[in-house]
């Protein structure tokens, strides 16, 4: 294509913390674009990063979670995931969230890479993991603001869950896609056919 | 699985608009959970919904956009997309964004369904479209805060762009996955092998 520009980062001239609460970290930036234009009021949130896990059992089933999400006011189906607390590494957070949300124990987590969720207005990065041969203990450890149902599906159900729109979280779909590509490239026994 | 609960919506007891600017619509909710617990301070943003398009040319190439995203302070590769202005339908917005961002003209857009992007703390829904046999005119129509490079790749490059981490926007990956499943189910000549 013609007309490609050299794309560069914006320069942050000023940053002001205008968070209304620790629960919603919000910043106001004054920035300079590479073309010299100044934007006085660019707002962005800086929520903690997320660890997300695609947990697959020895017999080829995937562990999903169903829970209410107040942003969209809907009960939705997702992969297990959680915000990464400041004192934890992404890997530590992934093990912890998986165990607490689902009661699933994994020996090993395979890092699939990082994805972005709302990169225009939020800093969040999602660290994606694949867990194979997981064991379902049935013992969740939820706090009182969490109500999470654990649901186990054959991997062969995923395609219809996605095309019907029942499974529609973009981070979860992106993580599954990365898991699919990983498993294919390793030619492992378990495969995700989506 | 045992211990499944009936998952219900939270009840909004109070809503307060605390947006610092029209560019960042932010709300404070007092809510009641189904278990009776009251949360006094739940913060959520209500950004406009998004239309996102996977545009494929007659000769089996995909049109991507590369641009700087200030939330993550990185230049990233994405599918064409844009916020849906209040006076437009998702379909109208999809045609408009595709033309303006990329100079790509589509006769027809196939609706693939809706995905969610940050459902815990944001109301945004992303409407996903597939455009086949698109024509690249090379004529973008950008405003002065937009710098977008249009890049055209063979569909066969997508898998390595994803596994290398170069292509990592979760909405874009999820839209591609939905497009792949759609094309396979229709058994069309063009297929996305990811």
Short mmCIF file of C-alpha atoms in Angstrom, two decimals:
data_model
loop_
_atom_site.label_atom_id
_atom_site.label_comp_id
_atom_site.label_asym_id
_atom_site.label_seq_id
_atom_site.Cartn_x
_atom_site.Cartn_y
_atom_site.Cartn_z
CA UNK A 1 0.00 0.00 0.00
CA UNK A 2 1.09 3.52 -0.62
CA UNK A 3 0.85 6.37 1.85
CA UNK A 4 2.35 4.46 4.78
CA UNK A 5 3.49 6.74 7.52
CA UNK A 6 6.10 6.14 10.16
CA UNK A 7 3.87 5.47 13.14
CA UNK A 8 5.26 6.68 16.42
CA UNK A 9 4.12 6.85 20.02
CA UNK A 10 2.46 9.95 21.37
CA UNK A 11 4.48 11.98 23.82
CA UNK A 12 2.88 12.43 27.24
CA UNK A 13 3.29 16.08 28.22
CA UNK A 14 1.25 15.88 31.43
CA UNK A 15 -0.44 13.12 33.40
CA UNK A 16 -3.02 13.70 36.11
CA UNK A 17 -4.55 10.98 38.28
CA UNK A 18 -8.30 11.67 38.32
CA UNK A 19 -9.39 8.24 39.62
CA UNK A 20 -12.78 8.51 41.35
CA UNK A 21 -11.83 5.43 43.40
CA UNK A 22 -9.11 2.77 43.66
CA UNK A 23 -11.65 0.52 41.87
CA UNK A 24 -11.48 2.64 38.71
CA UNK A 25 -8.00 4.06 38.02
CA UNK A 26 -8.50 6.94 35.58
CA UNK A 27 -5.96 9.37 34.11
CA UNK A 28 -6.05 12.59 32.13
CA UNK A 29 -3.21 13.06 29.66
CA UNK A 30 -2.02 16.03 27.68
CA UNK A 31 -0.24 14.50 24.68
CA UNK A 32 1.65 15.51 21.58
CA UNK A 33 1.09 13.50 18.41
CA UNK A 34 3.95 12.83 15.95
CA UNK A 35 2.37 15.37 13.56
CA UNK A 36 2.78 18.03 16.26
CA UNK A 37 -0.88 18.24 17.17
CA UNK A 38 -1.55 18.65 20.90
CA UNK A 39 -4.46 16.87 22.56
CA UNK A 40 -5.26 18.53 25.89
CA UNK A 41 -7.71 16.02 27.25
CA UNK A 42 -7.12 12.34 26.54
CA UNK A 43 -8.78 10.10 29.16
CA UNK A 44 -7.63 6.55 29.79
CA UNK A 45 -8.18 3.93 32.48
CA UNK A 46 -5.39 1.78 33.88
CA UNK A 47 -7.04 -1.32 35.26
CA UNK A 48 -4.77 -4.13 36.46
CA UNK A 49 -3.67 -6.65 33.88
CA UNK A 50 -5.52 -9.95 33.56
CA UNK A 51 -4.50 -13.62 33.60
CA UNK A 52 -6.82 -15.90 31.58
CA UNK A 53 -6.67 -19.67 31.36
CA UNK A 54 -8.02 -22.27 28.90
CA UNK A 55 -8.21 -25.39 31.15
CA UNK A 56 -8.58 -28.75 29.40
CA UNK A 57 -9.15 -32.05 31.19
CA UNK A 58 -7.39 -35.34 30.41
CA UNK A 59 -10.55 -36.59 28.67
CA UNK A 60 -10.76 -33.64 26.27
CA UNK A 61 -13.21 -31.31 27.99
CA UNK A 62 -12.90 -27.59 28.59
CA UNK A 63 -13.75 -25.88 31.87
CA UNK A 64 -15.76 -22.67 31.44
CA UNK A 65 -17.28 -20.27 33.95
CA UNK A 66 -20.68 -18.65 33.82
CA UNK A 67 -21.15 -15.42 35.76
CA UNK A 68 -22.92 -12.10 35.80
CA UNK A 69 -21.02 -9.13 34.36
CA UNK A 70 -22.38 -5.79 35.44
CA UNK A 71 -20.73 -3.78 32.63
CA UNK A 72 -23.07 -5.39 30.10
CA UNK A 73 -25.75 -6.44 32.62
CA UNK A 74 -25.72 -10.03 31.38
CA UNK A 75 -24.85 -13.52 32.59
CA UNK A 76 -22.15 -14.78 30.23
CA UNK A 77 -19.93 -17.78 29.58
CA UNK A 78 -16.17 -17.14 29.80
CA UNK A 79 -12.81 -18.71 30.39
CA UNK A 80 -11.53 -18.48 33.97
CA UNK A 81 -9.68 -15.19 34.44
CA UNK A 82 -8.86 -12.54 36.96
CA UNK A 83 -7.05 -9.27 37.53
CA UNK A 84 -3.40 -9.66 38.50
CA UNK A 85 -2.81 -8.23 41.97
CA UNK A 86 0.26 -6.03 42.27
CA UNK A 87 2.26 -8.53 44.35
CA UNK A 88 1.79 -11.47 41.96
CA UNK A 89 3.37 -12.43 38.65
CA UNK A 90 0.98 -13.23 35.78
CA UNK A 91 1.78 -16.94 36.18
CA UNK A 92 1.12 -16.90 39.94
CA UNK A 93 -2.15 -15.04 39.36
CA UNK A 94 -3.20 -17.56 36.71
CA UNK A 95 -2.70 -20.53 39.07
CA UNK A 96 -4.52 -18.68 41.88
CA UNK A 97 -7.52 -17.54 39.81
CA UNK A 98 -7.96 -20.95 38.23
CA UNK A 99 -8.03 -22.64 41.63
CA UNK A 100 -10.25 -20.06 43.33
CA UNK A 101 -12.79 -19.52 40.53
CA UNK A 102 -13.17 -23.10 39.40
CA UNK A 103 -11.54 -25.46 41.89
CA UNK A 104 -9.39 -26.66 39.00
CA UNK A 105 -5.83 -27.73 39.76
CA UNK A 106 -3.19 -27.61 37.04
CA UNK A 107 0.34 -28.99 37.30
CA UNK A 108 1.62 -26.72 34.62
CA UNK A 109 0.51 -23.61 32.71
CA UNK A 110 1.67 -22.96 29.15
CA UNK A 111 2.05 -19.26 28.32
CA UNK A 112 0.37 -18.50 24.98
CA UNK A 113 1.25 -14.81 24.75
CA UNK A 114 -0.37 -11.51 25.53
CA UNK A 115 -3.50 -9.98 24.01
CA UNK A 116 -5.05 -6.52 24.36
CA UNK A 117 -8.59 -5.77 25.34
CA UNK A 118 -9.44 -2.06 24.91
CA UNK A 119 -6.13 -0.61 23.74
CA UNK A 120 -7.48 2.80 22.75
CA UNK A 121 -8.66 3.82 26.19
CA UNK A 122 -7.27 1.26 28.62
CA UNK A 123 -3.81 -0.08 29.45
CA UNK A 124 -4.93 -3.64 30.24
CA UNK A 125 -2.94 -6.58 28.90
CA UNK A 126 -4.32 -10.09 29.13
CA UNK A 127 -1.80 -12.91 29.68
CA UNK A 128 -3.14 -16.10 28.13
CA UNK A 129 -2.41 -19.58 29.44
CA UNK A 130 -3.27 -23.13 28.44
CA UNK A 131 -3.62 -25.81 31.14
CA UNK A 132 -3.65 -29.46 30.02
CA UNK A 133 -4.69 -32.55 32.00
CA UNK A 134 -6.32 -30.44 34.70
CA UNK A 135 -8.07 -31.99 37.69
CA UNK A 136 -11.48 -30.72 38.78
CA UNK A 137 -11.71 -30.74 42.57
CA UNK A 138 -15.08 -29.00 42.77
CA UNK A 139 -13.81 -26.76 45.54
CA UNK A 140 -14.21 -23.11 44.66
CA UNK A 141 -13.00 -20.33 46.94
CA UNK A 142 -15.13 -17.29 46.09
CA UNK A 143 -15.54 -14.02 47.89
CA UNK A 144 -19.00 -12.70 48.70
CA UNK A 145 -19.27 -10.55 45.55
CA UNK A 146 -18.57 -13.55 43.28
CA UNK A 147 -21.14 -16.03 42.04
CA UNK A 148 -19.58 -18.33 39.49
CA UNK A 149 -20.91 -21.53 37.99
CA UNK A 150 -18.34 -23.95 36.63
CA UNK A 151 -19.45 -25.73 33.43
CA UNK A 152 -17.55 -28.47 31.63
CA UNK A 153 -18.04 -29.00 27.89
CA UNK A 154 -16.57 -31.38 25.31
CA UNK A 155 -14.13 -29.43 23.14
CA UNK A 156 -16.32 -30.38 20.17
CA UNK A 157 -19.10 -28.16 21.58
CA UNK A 158 -17.02 -24.99 21.35
CA UNK A 159 -17.73 -24.21 17.71
CA UNK A 160 -21.49 -24.16 18.20
CA UNK A 161 -21.19 -22.23 21.50
CA UNK A 162 -19.27 -19.58 19.56
CA UNK A 163 -21.38 -19.43 16.41
CA UNK A 164 -24.63 -19.33 18.39
CA UNK A 165 -23.32 -16.30 20.28
CA UNK A 166 -23.58 -17.96 23.69
CA UNK A 167 -19.81 -17.77 24.13
CA UNK A 168 -18.89 -14.21 23.18
CA UNK A 169 -16.20 -12.73 25.40
CA UNK A 170 -13.53 -11.47 22.99
CA UNK A 171 -10.62 -12.17 25.36
CA UNK A 172 -11.83 -15.75 25.84
CA UNK A 173 -12.32 -16.30 22.10
CA UNK A 174 -8.86 -14.86 21.38
CA UNK A 175 -7.27 -17.06 24.07
CA UNK A 176 -8.97 -20.15 22.63
CA UNK A 177 -7.71 -19.25 19.15
CA UNK A 178 -4.16 -18.94 20.47
CA UNK A 179 -4.54 -22.27 22.31
CA UNK A 180 -5.80 -23.91 19.11
CA UNK A 181 -2.82 -22.64 17.10
CA UNK A 182 -0.40 -23.73 19.84
CA UNK A 183 -1.80 -27.28 20.06
CA UNK A 184 -1.79 -27.71 16.27
CA UNK A 185 1.80 -26.54 16.01
CA UNK A 186 2.87 -29.08 18.69
CA UNK A 187 0.83 -31.84 17.06
CA UNK A 188 -0.43 -32.95 20.49
CA UNK A 189 -3.14 -35.56 21.04
CA UNK A 190 -5.64 -32.97 22.24
CA UNK A 191 -6.76 -30.46 19.61
CA UNK A 192 -9.30 -27.63 19.66
CA UNK A 193 -11.34 -27.75 16.48
CA UNK A 194 -12.88 -24.32 16.16
CA UNK B 1 -21.03 -29.91 38.04
CA UNK B 2 -22.56 -29.51 41.46
CA UNK B 3 -23.16 -26.25 43.28
CA UNK B 4 -24.65 -24.41 40.31
CA UNK B 5 -26.52 -21.33 41.37
CA UNK B 6 -29.28 -19.53 39.59
CA UNK B 7 -27.36 -16.56 38.24
CA UNK B 8 -29.35 -13.36 38.08
CA UNK B 9 -28.71 -9.74 37.20
CA UNK B 10 -27.79 -7.25 39.85
CA UNK B 11 -30.43 -4.66 40.67
CA UNK B 12 -29.38 -1.07 40.14
CA UNK B 13 -30.54 0.93 43.17
CA UNK B 14 -28.91 4.22 42.17
CA UNK B 15 -27.02 5.49 39.13
CA UNK B 16 -24.92 8.64 39.09
CA UNK B 17 -23.23 10.10 36.01
CA UNK B 18 -19.71 11.01 37.10
CA UNK B 19 -18.19 11.35 33.60
CA UNK B 20 -15.17 13.64 33.71
CA UNK B 21 -15.80 14.44 30.01
CA UNK B 22 -18.03 13.36 27.11
CA UNK B 23 -14.92 11.42 25.92
CA UNK B 24 -15.07 9.11 28.94
CA UNK B 25 -18.64 8.30 30.06
CA UNK B 26 -18.34 7.01 33.63
CA UNK B 27 -21.05 5.94 36.07
CA UNK B 28 -21.28 5.12 39.76
CA UNK B 29 -23.83 2.48 40.67
CA UNK B 30 -25.26 1.34 43.97
CA UNK B 31 -26.37 -2.24 43.32
CA UNK B 32 -27.99 -5.17 45.08
CA UNK B 33 -26.70 -8.65 44.32
CA UNK B 34 -29.07 -11.66 44.16
CA UNK B 35 -27.67 -12.81 47.54
CA UNK B 36 -28.88 -9.55 49.06
CA UNK B 37 -25.45 -7.98 49.42
CA UNK B 38 -25.35 -4.25 48.63
CA UNK B 39 -22.38 -2.75 46.77
CA UNK B 40 -22.33 1.00 47.31
CA UNK B 41 -19.66 1.92 44.81
CA UNK B 42 -19.51 0.01 41.54
CA UNK B 43 -17.82 2.05 38.78
CA UNK B 44 -18.39 1.33 35.10
CA UNK B 45 -17.74 3.11 31.83
CA UNK B 46 -20.26 3.27 29.00
CA UNK B 47 -18.27 3.87 25.85
CA UNK B 48 -20.13 3.72 22.55
CA UNK B 49 -20.45 0.32 20.93
CA UNK B 50 -18.03 -0.67 18.17
CA UNK B 51 -18.38 -1.96 14.60
CA UNK B 52 -15.47 -4.14 13.44
CA UNK B 53 -14.93 -5.56 9.98
CA UNK B 54 -12.84 -8.42 8.54
CA UNK B 55 -12.40 -7.26 4.90
CA UNK B 56 -11.23 -9.89 2.40
CA UNK B 57 -10.31 -9.14 -1.23
CA UNK B 58 -11.34 -11.20 -4.25
CA UNK B 59 -7.83 -12.67 -4.44
CA UNK B 60 -7.85 -13.94 -0.84
CA UNK B 61 -6.07 -11.20 1.05
CA UNK B 62 -7.10 -9.52 4.29
CA UNK B 63 -7.00 -5.77 4.89
CA UNK B 64 -5.53 -4.82 8.28
CA UNK B 65 -4.78 -1.45 9.88
CA UNK B 66 -1.74 -0.49 11.87
CA UNK B 67 -2.08 2.41 14.28
CA UNK B 68 -0.93 3.81 17.59
CA UNK B 69 -3.13 3.04 20.60
CA UNK B 70 -2.53 5.35 23.52
CA UNK B 71 -4.13 3.06 26.15
CA UNK B 72 -1.27 0.59 25.78
CA UNK B 73 1.23 3.11 24.28
CA UNK B 74 1.99 0.82 21.34
CA UNK B 75 1.60 0.70 17.57
CA UNK B 76 -0.53 -2.37 16.86
CA UNK B 77 -2.09 -4.30 14.00
CA UNK B 78 -5.90 -4.55 14.06
CA UNK B 79 -8.99 -5.07 11.97
CA UNK B 80 -10.72 -1.89 10.81
CA UNK B 81 -13.17 -0.76 13.51
CA UNK B 82 -14.76 2.29 15.01
CA UNK B 83 -17.15 3.51 17.67
CA UNK B 84 -20.77 3.66 16.52
CA UNK B 85 -22.02 7.23 16.62
CA UNK B 86 -25.45 7.69 18.20
CA UNK B 87 -27.22 8.49 14.91
CA UNK B 88 -25.94 5.42 13.03
CA UNK B 89 -26.91 1.76 13.04
CA UNK B 90 -24.09 -0.76 13.56
CA UNK B 91 -24.27 -1.67 9.86
CA UNK B 92 -24.10 1.97 8.71
CA UNK B 93 -21.17 2.57 11.05
CA UNK B 94 -19.36 -0.51 9.72
CA UNK B 95 -19.62 0.69 6.08
CA UNK B 96 -18.53 4.21 7.10
CA UNK B 97 -15.54 3.15 9.24
CA UNK B 98 -14.31 0.69 6.64
CA UNK B 99 -14.37 3.36 3.93
CA UNK B 100 -12.86 6.14 6.04
CA UNK B 101 -10.13 4.13 7.80
CA UNK B 102 -8.98 2.02 4.88
CA UNK B 103 -10.48 3.31 1.65
CA UNK B 104 -12.01 -0.13 1.22
CA UNK B 105 -15.39 -0.37 -0.47
CA UNK B 106 -17.66 -3.34 0.23
CA UNK B 107 -20.89 -4.14 -1.58
CA UNK B 108 -22.20 -6.16 1.29
CA UNK B 109 -21.43 -6.78 4.95
CA UNK B 110 -22.22 -10.10 6.60
CA UNK B 111 -23.14 -9.80 10.29
CA UNK B 112 -21.23 -12.39 12.33
CA UNK B 113 -22.69 -11.59 15.74
CA UNK B 114 -21.77 -9.56 18.77
CA UNK B 115 -18.80 -9.95 21.09
CA UNK B 116 -17.95 -8.28 24.39
CA UNK B 117 -14.75 -6.52 25.21
CA UNK B 118 -14.51 -5.60 28.93
CA UNK B 119 -17.86 -6.82 30.26
CA UNK B 120 -17.01 -6.45 33.94
CA UNK B 121 -16.46 -2.71 33.89
CA UNK B 122 -17.68 -1.48 30.50
CA UNK B 123 -20.93 -1.73 28.55
CA UNK B 124 -19.30 -1.91 25.10
CA UNK B 125 -20.57 -4.43 22.57
CA UNK B 126 -18.62 -5.06 19.36
CA UNK B 127 -20.66 -5.87 16.24
CA UNK B 128 -18.59 -8.08 13.95
CA UNK B 129 -18.87 -8.07 10.16
CA UNK B 130 -17.29 -9.95 7.29
CA UNK B 131 -16.80 -8.21 3.93
CA UNK B 132 -16.00 -10.40 0.91
CA UNK B 133 -14.69 -9.32 -2.51
CA UNK B 134 -13.80 -5.86 -1.25
CA UNK B 135 -12.20 -3.25 -3.47
CA UNK B 136 -9.23 -1.23 -2.21
CA UNK B 137 -9.47 2.34 -3.50
CA UNK B 138 -6.51 3.66 -1.52
CA UNK B 139 -8.50 6.71 -0.52
CA UNK B 140 -8.63 7.11 3.25
CA UNK B 141 -10.56 9.90 4.92
CA UNK B 142 -8.92 10.42 8.31
CA UNK B 143 -9.31 13.22 10.79
CA UNK B 144 -6.26 14.98 12.19
CA UNK B 145 -5.98 12.76 15.28
CA UNK B 146 -5.86 9.58 13.16
CA UNK B 147 -2.75 8.09 11.59
CA UNK B 148 -3.58 4.71 10.12
CA UNK B 149 -1.51 2.53 7.79
CA UNK B 150 -3.44 0.07 5.68
CA UNK B 151 -1.65 -3.26 5.22
CA UNK B 152 -2.80 -6.14 3.03
CA UNK B 153 -1.75 -9.71 3.85
CA UNK B 154 -2.44 -13.12 2.31
CA UNK B 155 -4.91 -14.97 4.54
CA UNK B 156 -2.23 -17.64 4.93
CA UNK B 157 -0.06 -15.17 6.88
CA UNK B 158 -2.65 -14.76 9.66
CA UNK B 159 -1.63 -17.78 11.70
CA UNK B 160 1.99 -16.64 12.05
CA UNK B 161 0.94 -13.02 12.71
CA UNK B 162 -1.17 -14.34 15.61
CA UNK B 163 1.26 -16.87 17.07
CA UNK B 164 4.17 -14.41 16.89
CA UNK B 165 2.12 -11.94 18.93
CA UNK B 166 2.25 -9.24 16.26
CA UNK B 167 -1.53 -9.42 15.81
CA UNK B 168 -2.93 -9.36 19.35
CA UNK B 169 -6.09 -7.29 19.66
CA UNK B 170 -8.62 -9.59 21.30
CA UNK B 171 -11.65 -8.12 19.48
CA UNK B 172 -9.88 -8.59 16.14
CA UNK B 173 -8.84 -12.17 16.93
CA UNK B 174 -12.37 -13.00 18.08
CA UNK B 175 -13.89 -11.44 14.93
CA UNK B 176 -11.50 -13.46 12.73
CA UNK B 177 -12.46 -16.64 14.58
CA UNK B 178 -16.15 -15.93 13.99
CA UNK B 179 -15.43 -15.18 10.31
CA UNK B 180 -13.51 -18.47 10.01
CA UNK B 181 -16.38 -20.47 11.51
CA UNK B 182 -18.91 -18.68 9.26
CA UNK B 183 -16.94 -19.33 6.05
CA UNK B 184 -16.40 -23.01 6.91
CA UNK B 185 -20.08 -23.52 7.65
CA UNK B 186 -21.00 -22.00 4.25
CA UNK B 187 -18.31 -24.00 2.47
CA UNK B 188 -17.32 -20.95 0.43
CA UNK B 189 -14.28 -20.76 -1.83
CA UNK B 190 -12.48 -18.40 0.49
CA UNK B 191 -11.47 -19.88 3.85
CA UNK B 192 -9.51 -18.50 6.79
CA UNK B 193 -7.09 -21.15 8.01
CA UNK B 194 -6.14 -20.12 11.51
#
